[in-house]
Coordinates of C-alpha atoms and ligand atoms in Angstrom, one line a residue:
X1300 CA -22.1 223.4 -55.6
X1301 CA -20.4 221.6 -52.7
X1302 CA -17.6 223.2 -50.3
X1303 CA -15.2 220.7 -48.5
X1304 CA -12.3 220.7 -46.6
X1305 CA -11.2 219.7 -42.9
X1306 CA -12.0 221.7 -39.7
X1307 CA -11.0 225.1 -40.2
X1308 CA -10.4 224.9 -43.6
X1309 CA -12.6 228.5 -44.1
X1310 CA -15.4 226.6 -46.2
X1311 CA -18.5 227.9 -44.3
X1312 CA -17.2 231.5 -44.9
X1313 CA -17.0 230.8 -48.7
X1314 CA -20.1 229.0 -49.2
X1315 CA -21.6 232.1 -47.1
X1316 CA -19.8 234.5 -49.5
X1317 CA -21.0 232.6 -52.7
X1318 CA -24.5 232.4 -51.3
X1319 CA -25.0 236.4 -51.0
X1320 CA -23.0 236.4 -54.3
X1321 CA -26.0 234.4 -55.9
X1322 CA -28.6 236.1 -53.8
X1323 CA -27.8 239.8 -54.8
X1324 CA -27.9 238.6 -58.6
X1325 CA -31.6 237.3 -58.0
X1326 CA -30.5 233.7 -58.2
X1327 CA -32.4 231.2 -56.3
X1328 CA -30.3 229.7 -53.7
X1329 CA -30.0 227.7 -51.0
X1330 CA -27.1 226.4 -48.6
X1331 CA -27.3 223.5 -46.5
X1332 CA -24.7 222.0 -44.3
X1333 CA -24.0 218.3 -43.0
X1334 CA -25.3 217.1 -40.7
X1335 CA -28.4 218.7 -40.5
X1336 CA -30.9 220.5 -42.4
X1337 CA -33.7 218.6 -41.3
X1338 CA -35.5 217.8 -38.0
X1339 CA -33.7 214.3 -38.1
X1340 CA -30.6 215.5 -39.2
X1341 CA -30.5 218.2 -36.6
X1342 CA -31.0 215.7 -33.9
X1343 CA -28.2 213.4 -35.7
X1344 CA -25.8 216.4 -35.7
X1345 CA -26.4 216.9 -31.8
X1346 CA -25.8 213.3 -31.0
X1347 CA -22.5 212.9 -33.9
X1348 CA -21.2 216.1 -32.3
X1349 CA -22.1 214.9 -28.8
X1350 CA -18.6 212.7 -28.1
X1351 CA -20.9 210.0 -27.2
X1352 CA -18.7 206.8 -27.9
X1353 CA -19.9 205.1 -31.1
X1354 CA -18.1 202.7 -33.4
X1355 CA -16.9 204.1 -36.6
X1356 CA -19.8 202.1 -38.5
X1357 CA -22.2 203.6 -36.5
X1358 CA -21.2 207.0 -37.3
X1359 CA -20.9 206.4 -40.8
X1360 CA -24.4 205.0 -40.6
X1361 CA -25.6 208.1 -38.9
X1362 CA -24.1 210.7 -41.3
X1363 CA -25.7 208.6 -44.2
X1364 CA -29.0 208.7 -42.8
X1365 CA -28.7 212.2 -42.2
X1366 CA -27.7 212.8 -45.8
X1367 CA -30.5 210.7 -47.3
X1368 CA -33.1 213.0 -45.2
X1369 CA -31.6 216.0 -46.3
X1370 CA -31.3 215.1 -50.2
X1371 CA -34.8 213.8 -50.3
X1372 CA -36.6 216.6 -48.3
X1373 CA -34.8 219.6 -49.3
X1374 CA -32.1 219.4 -52.0
X1375 CA -34.1 217.5 -54.6
X1376 CA -37.4 219.6 -54.2
X1377 CA -35.1 222.7 -54.2
X1378 CA -32.9 221.7 -57.4
X1379 CA -36.4 220.4 -59.2
X1380 CA -37.6 224.3 -58.6
X1381 CA -34.7 225.1 -60.7
X1382 CA -32.7 226.6 -57.7
X1383 CA -29.0 226.4 -57.0
X1384 CA -27.6 224.2 -54.0
X1385 CA -24.7 225.8 -52.4
X1386 CA -23.6 222.5 -49.6
X1387 CA -21.3 223.0 -47.0
X1388 CA -20.0 219.1 -46.8
X1389 CA -21.8 216.4 -48.9
X1390 CA -20.5 212.8 -49.8
X1391 CA -16.8 213.6 -49.8
X1392 CA -16.8 214.3 -46.5
X1393 CA -17.6 211.1 -45.6
X1394 CA -15.2 209.4 -47.8
X1395 CA -12.4 211.9 -46.2
X1396 CA -13.6 211.3 -42.8
X1397 CA -14.7 207.8 -42.3
X1398 CA -13.4 206.4 -45.1
X1399 CA -9.7 208.0 -45.1
X1400 CA -9.8 209.1 -41.5
X1401 CA -11.4 206.3 -39.8
X1402 CA -10.4 203.7 -42.1
X1403 CA -13.5 202.2 -43.2
X1404 CA -14.1 200.3 -46.2
X1405 CA -14.3 202.8 -49.3
X1406 CA -16.2 200.8 -51.4
X1407 CA -18.9 200.5 -48.8
X1408 CA -19.0 204.3 -48.1
X1409 CA -19.4 204.5 -52.0
X1410 CA -22.5 202.3 -51.9
X1411 CA -23.8 204.2 -49.2
X1412 CA -23.4 207.7 -50.6
X1413 CA -25.2 206.5 -53.7
X1414 CA -27.8 205.0 -52.0
X1415 CA -28.4 208.1 -49.7
X1416 CA -28.3 210.5 -52.9
X1417 CA -29.9 208.6 -55.2
X1418 CA -27.1 209.3 -57.4
X1419 CA -27.1 213.1 -57.0
X1420 CA -23.8 214.4 -57.6
X1421 CA -22.4 218.2 -57.2
X1422 CA -21.5 220.0 -60.6
X1423 CA -18.6 221.4 -58.7
X1424 CA -16.8 220.7 -55.0
X1425 CA -14.5 223.4 -54.0
X1426 CA -11.7 222.2 -51.6
X1427 CA -10.0 224.3 -49.3
X1428 CA -6.8 222.9 -48.4
X1429 CA -4.4 224.1 -46.2
X1430 CA -1.9 222.7 -43.3
X1431 CA -3.7 220.5 -40.6
X1432 CA -1.7 222.9 -38.0
X1433 CA -3.1 225.7 -39.4
X1434 CA -6.4 224.8 -39.5
X1435 CA -6.8 223.6 -36.0
X1436 CA -5.2 226.7 -34.8
X1437 CA -7.7 229.0 -36.5
X1438 CA -10.2 226.8 -34.4
X1439 CA -8.5 228.1 -31.6
X1440 CA -8.1 224.3 -30.5
X1441 CA -11.8 223.3 -31.5
X1442 CA -15.2 223.4 -29.8
X1443 CA -14.2 220.5 -28.4
X1444 CA -16.5 218.2 -30.3
X1445 CA -15.8 214.8 -31.4
X1446 CA -14.1 215.8 -34.4
X1447 CA -12.3 219.0 -33.4
X1448 CA -10.7 217.0 -30.5
X1449 CA -9.5 214.0 -32.7
X1450 CA -5.9 213.6 -32.8
X1451 CA -3.3 215.6 -35.3
X1452 CA -2.8 212.5 -37.2
X1453 CA -6.7 211.8 -38.2
X1454 CA -6.9 215.4 -39.5
X1455 CA -3.5 214.4 -41.8
X1456 CA -5.1 211.5 -43.0
X1457 CA -8.4 213.6 -43.9
X1458 CA -6.3 216.1 -45.7
X1459 CA -4.6 213.4 -48.0
X1460 CA -7.8 211.8 -48.7
X1461 CA -9.5 214.9 -49.7
X1462 CA -6.2 215.2 -52.0
X1463 CA -6.7 212.0 -53.8
X1464 CA -10.4 212.5 -54.3
X1465 CA -9.7 215.6 -55.9
X1466 CA -6.8 214.3 -58.0
X1467 CA -9.3 211.6 -59.3
X1468 CA -11.8 213.7 -60.8
X1469 CA -9.8 216.9 -61.6
X1470 CA -12.5 218.4 -63.7
X1471 CA -15.0 218.2 -60.8
X1472 CA -13.0 219.7 -58.2
X1473 CA -11.3 223.1 -57.8
X1474 CA -9.1 222.8 -55.1
X1475 CA -7.5 225.9 -53.4
X1476 CA -5.2 227.2 -51.1
X1477 CA -7.1 227.9 -47.9
X1478 CA -4.2 230.3 -46.5
X1479 CA -5.1 232.8 -49.6
X1480 CA -7.1 235.9 -48.2
X1481 CA -11.0 235.3 -48.3
X1482 CA -11.8 238.0 -50.6
X1483 CA -9.0 236.7 -53.2
X1484 CA -10.7 232.9 -52.8
X1485 CA -14.2 234.4 -52.9
X1486 CA -13.4 235.9 -56.6
X1487 CA -12.0 232.9 -57.7
X1488 CA -14.8 230.5 -56.9
X1489 CA -17.1 233.1 -58.2
X1490 CA -15.5 233.0 -61.4
X1491 CA -15.7 229.3 -61.7
X1492 CA -19.1 229.1 -60.8
X1493 CA -20.2 231.4 -63.3
X1494 CA -19.2 229.3 -65.8
X1495 CA -20.8 226.8 -64.4
X1496 CA -24.4 228.6 -64.2
Ligands
TYD1820 P1 -19.3 221.0 -38.4 O1 -19.3 221.8 -36.9 O2 -20.4 221.2 -39.0 O3 -18.0 221.3 -38.5 P2 -17.4 222.2 -39.9 O4 -17.9 223.4 -39.8 O5 -16.0 222.2 -40.3 O6 -18.2 221.4 -41.5 O7 -18.9 219.3 -38.0 C1 -19.3 218.4 -38.8 C2 -18.3 217.5 -38.3 O8 -18.7 216.3 -38.8 C3 -17.0 218.0 -39.0 O9 -16.0 217.4 -38.1 C4 -16.9 216.9 -40.2 C5 -17.8 215.6 -39.7 N1 -18.0 214.8 -40.5 C6 -17.7 213.6 -40.9 O10 -17.2 213.2 -40.1 N2 -18.4 212.7 -41.8 C7 -19.3 213.1 -42.6 O11 -19.8 212.7 -43.5 C8 -19.7 214.3 -42.7 C9 -20.9 215.2 -43.1 C10 -19.3 215.5 -41.4

């Protein structure tokens, strides 16, 4: 189960809340975040958020490298043991940020996503959608990393990208208004997840 959304969308809060609901019911569950989750992924995370100048293609390849490690060493083994994985960001983040945001070739990103995941796809992607200004204000101007500091227009492109991705596969996505109260969102997500489980 994947959580997606722009910076400040509240997806991490919802990912944690779903994690707790599943764990309370004795379901074997793991939460991951991208980039990160493996030693290499953690190092790449530091690099990617450092503000170090990099070309869009370099950025894309580093995100995909982090993902390949995470899927191979953490996500697949956990799924094979019958667990549920809650992923805070996955392949759609790359499509939204590097594809729609940075303007890189979306066919290329699709290929790299497939390569990095070995074709693994989510059973459900939850999108928390809200106006860019509201989301960025929530972050209090952000923590100044590469993406929080990007121009508002970049974040708008990402929001549009997510909407397009969700619209192209309505069955696979649950799109929610990120401005609704967190408890209410949590219940709706939980209802949907139960139908999948
Ligand atoms: P993080 O602090 O984890 O942000 P968030 O809590 O919003 O997930 O930083 C990850 C940043 O990296 C975030 O701004 C989105 C960006 N990102 C991409 O640009 N491409 C990707 O493929 C992924 C996974 C993340």
